[in-house]
Coordinates of C-alpha atoms in Angstrom, one line a residue:
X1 CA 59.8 97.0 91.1
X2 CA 62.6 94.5 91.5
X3 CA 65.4 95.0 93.6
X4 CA 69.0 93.7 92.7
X5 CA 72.7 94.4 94.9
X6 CA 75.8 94.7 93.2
X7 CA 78.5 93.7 95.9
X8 CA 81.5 96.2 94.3
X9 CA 82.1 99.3 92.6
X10 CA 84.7 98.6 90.4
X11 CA 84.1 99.5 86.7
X12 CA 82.5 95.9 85.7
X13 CA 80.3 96.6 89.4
X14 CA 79.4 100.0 88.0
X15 CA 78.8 99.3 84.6
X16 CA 76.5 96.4 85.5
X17 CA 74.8 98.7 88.1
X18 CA 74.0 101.5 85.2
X19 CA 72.5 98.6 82.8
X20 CA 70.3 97.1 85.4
X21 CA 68.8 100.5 87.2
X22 CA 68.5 102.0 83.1
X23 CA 66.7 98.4 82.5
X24 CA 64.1 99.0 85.8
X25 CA 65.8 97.1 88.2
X26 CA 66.1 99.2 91.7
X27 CA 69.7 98.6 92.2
X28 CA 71.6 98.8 95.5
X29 CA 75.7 99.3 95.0
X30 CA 77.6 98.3 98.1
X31 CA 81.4 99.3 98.1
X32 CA 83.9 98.3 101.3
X33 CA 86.2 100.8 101.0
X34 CA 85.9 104.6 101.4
X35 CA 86.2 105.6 97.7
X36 CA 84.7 103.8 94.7
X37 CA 86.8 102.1 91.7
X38 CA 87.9 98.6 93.5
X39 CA 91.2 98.0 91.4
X40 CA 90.5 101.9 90.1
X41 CA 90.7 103.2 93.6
X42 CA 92.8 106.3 93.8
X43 CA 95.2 108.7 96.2
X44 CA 95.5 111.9 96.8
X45 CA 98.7 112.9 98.5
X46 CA 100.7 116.2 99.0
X47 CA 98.6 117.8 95.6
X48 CA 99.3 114.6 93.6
X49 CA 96.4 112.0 92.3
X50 CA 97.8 108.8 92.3
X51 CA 95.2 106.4 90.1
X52 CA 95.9 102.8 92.0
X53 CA 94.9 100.8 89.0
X54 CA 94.0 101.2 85.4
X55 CA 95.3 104.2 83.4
X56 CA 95.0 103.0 79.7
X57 CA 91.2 103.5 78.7
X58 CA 90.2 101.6 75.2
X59 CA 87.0 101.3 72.8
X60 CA 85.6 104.4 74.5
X61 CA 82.1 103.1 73.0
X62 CA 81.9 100.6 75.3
X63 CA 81.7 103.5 78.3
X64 CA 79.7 105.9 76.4
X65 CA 76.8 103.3 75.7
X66 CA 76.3 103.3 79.4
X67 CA 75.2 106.7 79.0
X68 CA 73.0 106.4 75.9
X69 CA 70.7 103.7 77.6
X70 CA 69.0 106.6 78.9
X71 CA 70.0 109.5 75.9
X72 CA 72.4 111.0 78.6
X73 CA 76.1 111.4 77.1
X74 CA 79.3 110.7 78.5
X75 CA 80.5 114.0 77.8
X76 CA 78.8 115.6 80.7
X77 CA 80.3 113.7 83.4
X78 CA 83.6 112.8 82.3
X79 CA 86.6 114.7 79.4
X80 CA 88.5 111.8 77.5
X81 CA 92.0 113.1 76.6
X82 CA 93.5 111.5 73.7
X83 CA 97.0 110.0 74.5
X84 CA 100.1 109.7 71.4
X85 CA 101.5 107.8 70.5
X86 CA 99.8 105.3 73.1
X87 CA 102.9 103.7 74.3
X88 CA 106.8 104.3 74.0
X89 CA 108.5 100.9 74.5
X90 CA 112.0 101.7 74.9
X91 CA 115.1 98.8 75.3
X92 CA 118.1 98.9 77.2
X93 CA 120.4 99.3 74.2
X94 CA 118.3 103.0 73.9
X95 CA 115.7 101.9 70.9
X96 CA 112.6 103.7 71.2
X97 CA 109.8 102.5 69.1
X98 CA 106.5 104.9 69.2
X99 CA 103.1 102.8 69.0
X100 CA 100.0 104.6 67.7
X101 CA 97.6 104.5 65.5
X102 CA 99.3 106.4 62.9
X103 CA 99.4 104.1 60.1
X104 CA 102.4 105.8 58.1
X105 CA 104.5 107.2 61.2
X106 CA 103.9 103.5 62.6
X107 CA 105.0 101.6 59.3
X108 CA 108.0 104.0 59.9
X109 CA 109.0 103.2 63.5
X110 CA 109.0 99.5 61.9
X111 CA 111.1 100.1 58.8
X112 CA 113.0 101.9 61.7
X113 CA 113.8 98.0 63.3
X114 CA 113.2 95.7 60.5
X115 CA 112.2 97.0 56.7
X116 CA 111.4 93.4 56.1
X117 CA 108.8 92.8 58.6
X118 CA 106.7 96.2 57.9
X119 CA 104.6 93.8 55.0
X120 CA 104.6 91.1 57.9
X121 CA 102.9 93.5 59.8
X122 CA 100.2 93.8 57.4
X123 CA 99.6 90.5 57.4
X124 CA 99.3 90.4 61.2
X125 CA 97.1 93.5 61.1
X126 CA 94.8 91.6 59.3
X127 CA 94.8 88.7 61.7
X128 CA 94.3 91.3 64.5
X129 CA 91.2 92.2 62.5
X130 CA 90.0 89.2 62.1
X131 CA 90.2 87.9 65.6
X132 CA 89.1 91.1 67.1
X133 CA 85.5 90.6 64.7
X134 CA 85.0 86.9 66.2
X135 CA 86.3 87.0 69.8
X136 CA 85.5 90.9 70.6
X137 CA 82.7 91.6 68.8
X138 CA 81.3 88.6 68.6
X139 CA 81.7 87.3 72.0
X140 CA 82.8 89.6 73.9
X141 CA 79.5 90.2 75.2
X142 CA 77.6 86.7 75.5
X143 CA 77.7 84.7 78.0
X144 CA 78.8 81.0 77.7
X145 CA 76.9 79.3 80.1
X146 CA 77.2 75.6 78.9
X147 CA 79.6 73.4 77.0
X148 CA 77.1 74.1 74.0
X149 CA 78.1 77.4 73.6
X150 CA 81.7 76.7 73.3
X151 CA 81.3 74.3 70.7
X152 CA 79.3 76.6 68.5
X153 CA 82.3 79.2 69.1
X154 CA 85.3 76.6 68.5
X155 CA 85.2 76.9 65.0
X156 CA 86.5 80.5 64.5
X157 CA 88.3 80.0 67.7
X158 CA 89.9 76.7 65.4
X159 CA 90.4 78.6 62.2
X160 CA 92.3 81.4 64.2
X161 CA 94.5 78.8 65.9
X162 CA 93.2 80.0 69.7
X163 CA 95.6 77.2 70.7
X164 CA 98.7 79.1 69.9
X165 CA 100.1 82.0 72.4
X166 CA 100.1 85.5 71.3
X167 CA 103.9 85.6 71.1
X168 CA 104.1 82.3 68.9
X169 CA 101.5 84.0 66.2
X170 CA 103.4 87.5 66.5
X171 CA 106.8 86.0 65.9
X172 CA 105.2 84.2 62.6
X173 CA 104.3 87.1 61.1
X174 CA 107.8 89.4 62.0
X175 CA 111.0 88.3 62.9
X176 CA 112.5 91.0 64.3
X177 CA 112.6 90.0 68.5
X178 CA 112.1 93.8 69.4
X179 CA 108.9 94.2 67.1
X180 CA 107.7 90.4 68.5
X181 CA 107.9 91.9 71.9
X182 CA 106.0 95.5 70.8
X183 CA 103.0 93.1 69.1
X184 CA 102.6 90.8 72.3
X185 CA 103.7 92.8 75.9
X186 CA 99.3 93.8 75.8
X187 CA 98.4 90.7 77.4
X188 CA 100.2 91.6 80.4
X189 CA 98.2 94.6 80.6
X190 CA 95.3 91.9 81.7
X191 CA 97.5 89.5 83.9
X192 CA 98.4 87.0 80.5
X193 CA 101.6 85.6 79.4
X194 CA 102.4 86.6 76.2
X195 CA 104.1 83.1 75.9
X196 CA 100.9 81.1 77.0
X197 CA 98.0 83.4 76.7
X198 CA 95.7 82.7 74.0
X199 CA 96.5 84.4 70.4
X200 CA 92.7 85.8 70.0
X201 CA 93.9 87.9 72.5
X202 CA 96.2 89.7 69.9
X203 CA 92.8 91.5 68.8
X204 CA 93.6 94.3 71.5
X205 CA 96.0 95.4 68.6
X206 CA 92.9 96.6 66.9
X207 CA 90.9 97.2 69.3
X208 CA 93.4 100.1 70.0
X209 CA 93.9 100.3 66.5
X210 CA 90.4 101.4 65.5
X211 CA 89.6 102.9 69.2
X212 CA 92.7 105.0 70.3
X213 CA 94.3 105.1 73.9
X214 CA 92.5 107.6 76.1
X215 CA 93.2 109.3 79.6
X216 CA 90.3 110.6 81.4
X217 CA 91.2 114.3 82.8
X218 CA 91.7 114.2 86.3
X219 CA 92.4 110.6 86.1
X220 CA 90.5 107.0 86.0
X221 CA 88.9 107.8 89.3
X222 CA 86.9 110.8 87.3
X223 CA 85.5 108.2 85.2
X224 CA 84.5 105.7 87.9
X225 CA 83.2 109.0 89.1
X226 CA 81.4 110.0 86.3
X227 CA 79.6 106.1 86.6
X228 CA 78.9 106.8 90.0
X229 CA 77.2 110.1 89.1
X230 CA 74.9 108.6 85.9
X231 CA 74.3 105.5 88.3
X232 CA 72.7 108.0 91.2
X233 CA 70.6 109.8 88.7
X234 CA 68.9 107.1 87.4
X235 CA 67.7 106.5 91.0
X236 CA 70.3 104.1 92.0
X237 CA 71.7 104.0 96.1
X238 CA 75.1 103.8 96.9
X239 CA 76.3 102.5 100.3
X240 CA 79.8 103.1 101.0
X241 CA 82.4 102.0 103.1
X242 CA 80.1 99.1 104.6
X243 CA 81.4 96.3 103.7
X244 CA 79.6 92.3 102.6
X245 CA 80.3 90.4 105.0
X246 CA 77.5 87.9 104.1
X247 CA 75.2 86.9 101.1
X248 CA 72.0 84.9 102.9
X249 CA 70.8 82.1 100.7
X250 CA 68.0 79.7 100.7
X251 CA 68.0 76.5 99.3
X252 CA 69.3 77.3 95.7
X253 CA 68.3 81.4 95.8
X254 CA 70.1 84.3 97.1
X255 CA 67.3 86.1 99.3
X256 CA 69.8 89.0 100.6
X257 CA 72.8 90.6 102.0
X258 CA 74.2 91.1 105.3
X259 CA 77.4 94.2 106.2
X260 CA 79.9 95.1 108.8
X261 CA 77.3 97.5 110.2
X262 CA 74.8 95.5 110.7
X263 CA 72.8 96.6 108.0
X264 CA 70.8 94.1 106.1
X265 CA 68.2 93.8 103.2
X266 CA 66.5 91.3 100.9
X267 CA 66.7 91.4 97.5
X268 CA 65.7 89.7 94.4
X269 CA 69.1 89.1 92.9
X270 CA 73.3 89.8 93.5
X271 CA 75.7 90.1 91.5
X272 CA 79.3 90.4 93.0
X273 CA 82.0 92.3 91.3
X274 CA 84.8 91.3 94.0
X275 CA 86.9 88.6 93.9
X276 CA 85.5 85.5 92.5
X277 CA 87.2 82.8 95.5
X278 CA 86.4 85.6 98.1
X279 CA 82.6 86.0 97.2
X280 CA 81.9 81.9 97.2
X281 CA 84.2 81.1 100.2
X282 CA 84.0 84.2 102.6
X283 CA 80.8 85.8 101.7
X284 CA 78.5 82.4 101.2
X285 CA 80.5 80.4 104.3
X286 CA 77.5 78.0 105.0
X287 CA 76.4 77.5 101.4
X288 CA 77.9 74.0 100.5
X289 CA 77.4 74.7 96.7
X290 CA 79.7 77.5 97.1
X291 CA 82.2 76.0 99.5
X292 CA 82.2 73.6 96.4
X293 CA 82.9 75.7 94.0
X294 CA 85.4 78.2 96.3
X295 CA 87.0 75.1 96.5
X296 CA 87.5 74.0 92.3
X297 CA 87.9 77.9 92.0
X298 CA 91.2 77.6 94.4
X299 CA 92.8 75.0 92.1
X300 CA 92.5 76.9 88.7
X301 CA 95.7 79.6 88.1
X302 CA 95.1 82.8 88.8
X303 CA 97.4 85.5 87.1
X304 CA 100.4 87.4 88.8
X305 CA 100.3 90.3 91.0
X306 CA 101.6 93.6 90.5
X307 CA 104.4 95.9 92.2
X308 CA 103.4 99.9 91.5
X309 CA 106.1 102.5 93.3
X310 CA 103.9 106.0 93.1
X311 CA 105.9 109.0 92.7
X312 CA 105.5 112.4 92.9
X313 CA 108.2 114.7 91.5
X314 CA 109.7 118.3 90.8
X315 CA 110.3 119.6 87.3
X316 CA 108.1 118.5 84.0
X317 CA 109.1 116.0 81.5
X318 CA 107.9 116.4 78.2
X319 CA 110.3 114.2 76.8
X320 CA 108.8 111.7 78.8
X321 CA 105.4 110.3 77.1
X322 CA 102.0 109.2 78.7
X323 CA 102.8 105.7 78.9
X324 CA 106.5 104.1 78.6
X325 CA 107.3 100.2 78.5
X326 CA 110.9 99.8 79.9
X327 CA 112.0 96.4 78.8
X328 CA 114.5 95.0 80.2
X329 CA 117.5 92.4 79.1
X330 CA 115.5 89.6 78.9
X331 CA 111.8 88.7 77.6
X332 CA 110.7 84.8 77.9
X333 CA 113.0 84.0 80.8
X334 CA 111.5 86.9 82.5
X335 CA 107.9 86.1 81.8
X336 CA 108.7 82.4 83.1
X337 CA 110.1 83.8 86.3
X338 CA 107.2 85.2 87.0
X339 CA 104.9 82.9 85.7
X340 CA 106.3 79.8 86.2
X341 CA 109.0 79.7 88.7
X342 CA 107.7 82.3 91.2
X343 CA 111.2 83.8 91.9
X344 CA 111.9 88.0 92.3
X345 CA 114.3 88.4 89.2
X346 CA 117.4 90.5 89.5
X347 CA 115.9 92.2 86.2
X348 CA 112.5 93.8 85.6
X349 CA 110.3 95.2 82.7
X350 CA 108.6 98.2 84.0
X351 CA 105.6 100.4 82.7
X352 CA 106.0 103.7 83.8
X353 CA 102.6 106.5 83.7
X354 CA 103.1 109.6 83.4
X355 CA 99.6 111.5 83.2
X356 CA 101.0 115.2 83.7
X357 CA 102.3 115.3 80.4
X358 CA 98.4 114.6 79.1
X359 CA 97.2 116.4 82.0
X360 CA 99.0 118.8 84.2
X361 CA 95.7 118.7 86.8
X362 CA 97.0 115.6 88.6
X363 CA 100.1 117.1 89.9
X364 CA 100.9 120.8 91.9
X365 CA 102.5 123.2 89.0
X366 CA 105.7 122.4 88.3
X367 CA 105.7 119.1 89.4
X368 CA 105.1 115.4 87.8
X369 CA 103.0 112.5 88.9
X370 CA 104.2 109.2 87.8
X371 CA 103.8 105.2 88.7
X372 CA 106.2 102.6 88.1
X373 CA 104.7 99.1 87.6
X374 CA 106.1 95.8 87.6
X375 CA 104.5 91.9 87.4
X376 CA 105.6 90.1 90.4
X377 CA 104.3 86.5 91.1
X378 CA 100.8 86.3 93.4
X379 CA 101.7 84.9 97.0
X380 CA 100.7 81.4 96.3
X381 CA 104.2 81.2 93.9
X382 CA 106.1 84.2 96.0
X383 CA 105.7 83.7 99.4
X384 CA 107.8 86.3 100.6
X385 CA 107.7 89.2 103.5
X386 CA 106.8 92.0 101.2
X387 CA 106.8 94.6 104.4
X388 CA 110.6 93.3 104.3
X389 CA 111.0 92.9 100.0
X390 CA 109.3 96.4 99.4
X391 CA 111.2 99.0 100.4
X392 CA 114.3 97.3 98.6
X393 CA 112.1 96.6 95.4
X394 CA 111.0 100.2 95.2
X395 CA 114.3 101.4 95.6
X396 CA 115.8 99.3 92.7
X397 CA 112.7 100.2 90.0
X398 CA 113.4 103.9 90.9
X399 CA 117.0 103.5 90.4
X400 CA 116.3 102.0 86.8
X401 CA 114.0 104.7 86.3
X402 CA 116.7 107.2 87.0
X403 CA 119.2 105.5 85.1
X404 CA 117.3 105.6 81.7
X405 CA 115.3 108.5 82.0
X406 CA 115.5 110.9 85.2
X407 CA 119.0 110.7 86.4
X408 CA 118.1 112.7 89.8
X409 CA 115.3 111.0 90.4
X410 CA 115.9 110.6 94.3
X411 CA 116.6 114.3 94.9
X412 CA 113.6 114.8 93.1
X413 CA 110.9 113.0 94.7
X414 CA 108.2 114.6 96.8
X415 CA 106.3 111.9 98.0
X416 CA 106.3 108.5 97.4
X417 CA 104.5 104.6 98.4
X418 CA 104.2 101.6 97.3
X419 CA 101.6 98.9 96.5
X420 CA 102.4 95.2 96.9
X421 CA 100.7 91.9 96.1
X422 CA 99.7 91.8 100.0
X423 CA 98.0 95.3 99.8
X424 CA 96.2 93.7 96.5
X425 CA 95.1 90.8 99.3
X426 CA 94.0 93.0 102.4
X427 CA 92.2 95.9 100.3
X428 CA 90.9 93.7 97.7
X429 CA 89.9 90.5 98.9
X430 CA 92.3 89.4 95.9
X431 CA 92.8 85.4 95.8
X432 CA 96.8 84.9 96.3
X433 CA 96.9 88.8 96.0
X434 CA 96.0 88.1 92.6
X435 CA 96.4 92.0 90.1
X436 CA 93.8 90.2 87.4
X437 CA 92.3 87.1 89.0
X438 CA 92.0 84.1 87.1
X439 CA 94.6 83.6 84.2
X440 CA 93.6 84.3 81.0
X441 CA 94.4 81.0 79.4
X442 CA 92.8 79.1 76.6
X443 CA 91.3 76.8 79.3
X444 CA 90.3 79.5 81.6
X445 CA 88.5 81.8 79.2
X446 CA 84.7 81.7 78.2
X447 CA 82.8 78.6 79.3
X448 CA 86.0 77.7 81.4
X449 CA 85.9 80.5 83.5
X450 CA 83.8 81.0 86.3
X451 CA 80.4 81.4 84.7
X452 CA 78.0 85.3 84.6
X453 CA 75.2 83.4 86.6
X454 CA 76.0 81.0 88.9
X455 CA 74.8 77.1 87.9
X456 CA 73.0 76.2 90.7
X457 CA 72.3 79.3 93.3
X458 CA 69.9 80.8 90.3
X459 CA 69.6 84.4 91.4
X460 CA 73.4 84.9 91.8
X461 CA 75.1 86.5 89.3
X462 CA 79.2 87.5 88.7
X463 CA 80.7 90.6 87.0
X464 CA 84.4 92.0 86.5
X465 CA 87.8 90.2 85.8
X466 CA 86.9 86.9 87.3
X467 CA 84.4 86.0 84.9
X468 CA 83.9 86.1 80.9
X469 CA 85.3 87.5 79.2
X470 CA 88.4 88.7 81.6
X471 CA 90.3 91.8 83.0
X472 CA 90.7 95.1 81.5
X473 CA 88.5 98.0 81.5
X474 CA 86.5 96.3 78.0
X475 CA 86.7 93.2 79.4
X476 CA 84.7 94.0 82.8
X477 CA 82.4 96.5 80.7
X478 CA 81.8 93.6 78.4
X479 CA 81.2 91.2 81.6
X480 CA 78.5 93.8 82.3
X481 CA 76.7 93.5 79.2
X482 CA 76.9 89.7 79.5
X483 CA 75.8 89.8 83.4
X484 CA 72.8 92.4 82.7
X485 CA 71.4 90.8 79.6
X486 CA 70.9 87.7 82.0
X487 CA 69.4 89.9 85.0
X488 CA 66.8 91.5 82.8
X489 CA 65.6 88.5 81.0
X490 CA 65.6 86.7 84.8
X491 CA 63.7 89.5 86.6
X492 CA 61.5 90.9 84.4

């Protein structure tokens, strides 16, 4: 039987882990920290769960196939909770705007901002559609290991005018700035600029659309969990808290791994799920290939970081939904701050979580667990002492908090921390303290990113945010599928 490592346990780690042991590869997962998840690591403090990364789960089916490799289902191992409407985005005049699914209550909250633009919509619905067929569907899933396969794509990447930013198609279809910003903030959600990032990205429009916005109870880490769980029985080992500290290679093969511990062990193939720069530069030191391609990694952009201020609260707020988007005064020149100039604006946009209002489980009774999460430059545009810049930070998002929603919000609090770019970079391994890795730009995206098998070291393979097609639990799920196909068809 062939033996593969997957260096990471994060969901693309996990997910790539499940197709390969379902396929008949005996596959070894080796995770750093103490708890699986990587980016979906999670808390537990004073009775609160505190998910660290990703809350919003879409396109279920992409989770639940993981289980049906083998005719297990999901079900057993992990309850999805559906979440409505999926997001409130609410402006500092006091517009709310509810975003669901809901076809008529949604056509409603339009009318609500613009009558005119509710036909727009249609129209942009429809381009949602059609982009979500080509660049989801399609693509989501194959991996574009030569220029060839780009060309073959650039056609429908042409006809949908991939060239233009997701905010720049949005604002052609409605004109109303509010309902622009409601139809483009999602690329955020994977470390894009709505102003730069690619408009086939607007397909997670329907990809929420058609899928819904799920929670899973008890929180993402009961889904990583759940993985972990199916993973094990189908046979596969789990070594914990050890972490890579070297991947051996010989010539132009990976022969093995080497940990903190000591431990070692050969294997036919690795695939890393951590961070892209970190796994050629750190873990391969006296590979020159690598050192190579650390090196043209290093120079491409990688997306922002994040700020998160974890709370834990008395009282229960119904009135306060799942997920919130607190925009602030400004949109573009925000987004620019962050992305181009690299300053800490006086002004934020936060999205707060609020999973007690789904499920009470992740909080003591009576009592509320929340996050508040802001984009911050990575630390190759922000330099700055964040052991110095956090408590202040996290003291100003929890005052804006209380002034739009919990007005005693500091006599409130229980417990609280924070989680800065430099906590992204120690825990994480996270290039510049990077929340997403690379960008996801036109010219960073499919055969411009960093490639599922490696071009020259043939038995070393890549999986998660860093590689094709990009960040976001379906992204990394879909990097899996990509990553797998190509283990399979190498090794057996």
């Amino acid at each position: 039987m062939k033996r593969a490592c997957v260096i990471g346990s994060g969901f693309g780690g996990l997910a790539l882990a499940i197709r390969l042991q379902s396929g008949g590869i005996q596959t070894t997962v080796i995770e750093a920290r103490d708890k699986p998840g990587g980016r979906a690591y999670h808390w537990e403090k004073d009775g609160f769960t505190f998910d660290a990364g990703p809350t919003v789960v879409t396109d279920p089916a992409c989770l639940q196939e993981l289980w049906a490799l083998k005719g297990h289902r999901m079900s057993d191992d992990v309850e999805l909770m559906p979440v409505m409407p999926f997001y409130r985005l609410n402006w500092p005049d006091g517009t709310n705007f509810d975003y669901s699914n809901d076809e008529t209550q949604l056509r409603a909250e339009i009318a609500k901002l613009n009558p005119a633009d509710v036909a727009g919509y249609d129209d942009f619905l429809q381009y949602s559609a059609g982009v979500f067929e080509e660049g989801y569907v399609k693509l989501g899933s194959v991996p574009f290991l030569d220029f060839a396969s780009m060309l073959k794509a650039a056609p429908a990447l042409a006809r949908y005018q991939a060239w233009r930013s997701v905010y720049s198609m949005v604002s052609s279809y409605v004109k109303d700035e509010r309902l622009r910003e409601a139809f483009s903030f999602h690329t955020l959600l994977v470390g894009g600029n709505p102003m730069n990032t690619s408009s086939i990205y607007a397909l997670i429009h329907k990809l929420e659309k058609d899928g819904g916005v799920w929670w899973a109870k008890g929180g993402t880490n009961k889904l990583i969990q759940g993985m972990l769980t199916h993973f094990q029985r189908l046979g596969g080992e789990v070594r914990m808290g050890d972490p890579v500290t070297h991947i051996e290679t010989l010539g132009t093969r990976v022969t093995g791994v080497k940990t903190k511990s000591g431990w070692s062990e050969k294997f036919d193939a690795v695939a890393s799920n951590g961070d892209i720069v970190h796994s050629y530069r750190d873990l391969m030191p006296d590979n020159p290939h690598a050192q190579r391609r650390a090196k043209a990694l290093t120079k491409k952009k990688f997306s922002p970081s994040l700020f998160v201020v974890h709370f834990g609260i008395e009282g229960t707020w119904p009135g306060i939904p799942h997920h919130m988007i607190l925009f602030g005064p400004r949109y573009k020149g925000l987004l620019d701050d962050i992305y181009k100039h690299g300053v800490l604006p006086e002004d934020f946009s936060i999205y707060l979580h609020h999973p007690t209002v789904t499920d009470p489980s992740v909080a003591p009774e009576g009592m509320s667990t929340f996050y508040a999460l802001v984009p911050v430059a990575n630390m190759g545009k922000l330099p700055v002492d964040w052991n110095e810049i956090g408590p202040i930070l996290e003291k100003r998002i929890l005052d804006e908090v209380g002034r739009r929603l919990i007005p005693d919000i500091h006599s409130r609090i229980v417990t609280k921390f924070h989680y800065a770019p430099a906590d992204f970079k120690t825990d994480l391994s996270a290039h510049l303290g990077s929340a997403f890795s690379l960008e996801p730009l036109l010219t960073q995206s499919a055969w411009f990113r960093a490639h599922n098998r490696d071009d020259a070291i043939s038995n070393m393979y890549l999986v998660g945010a860093g590689t094709h097609p990009g960040a976001g639990i379906p992204g990394v799920v879909g990097s899996a599928k990509a990553t797998a196909k190509l283990m399979l068809e190498d090794l057996l």
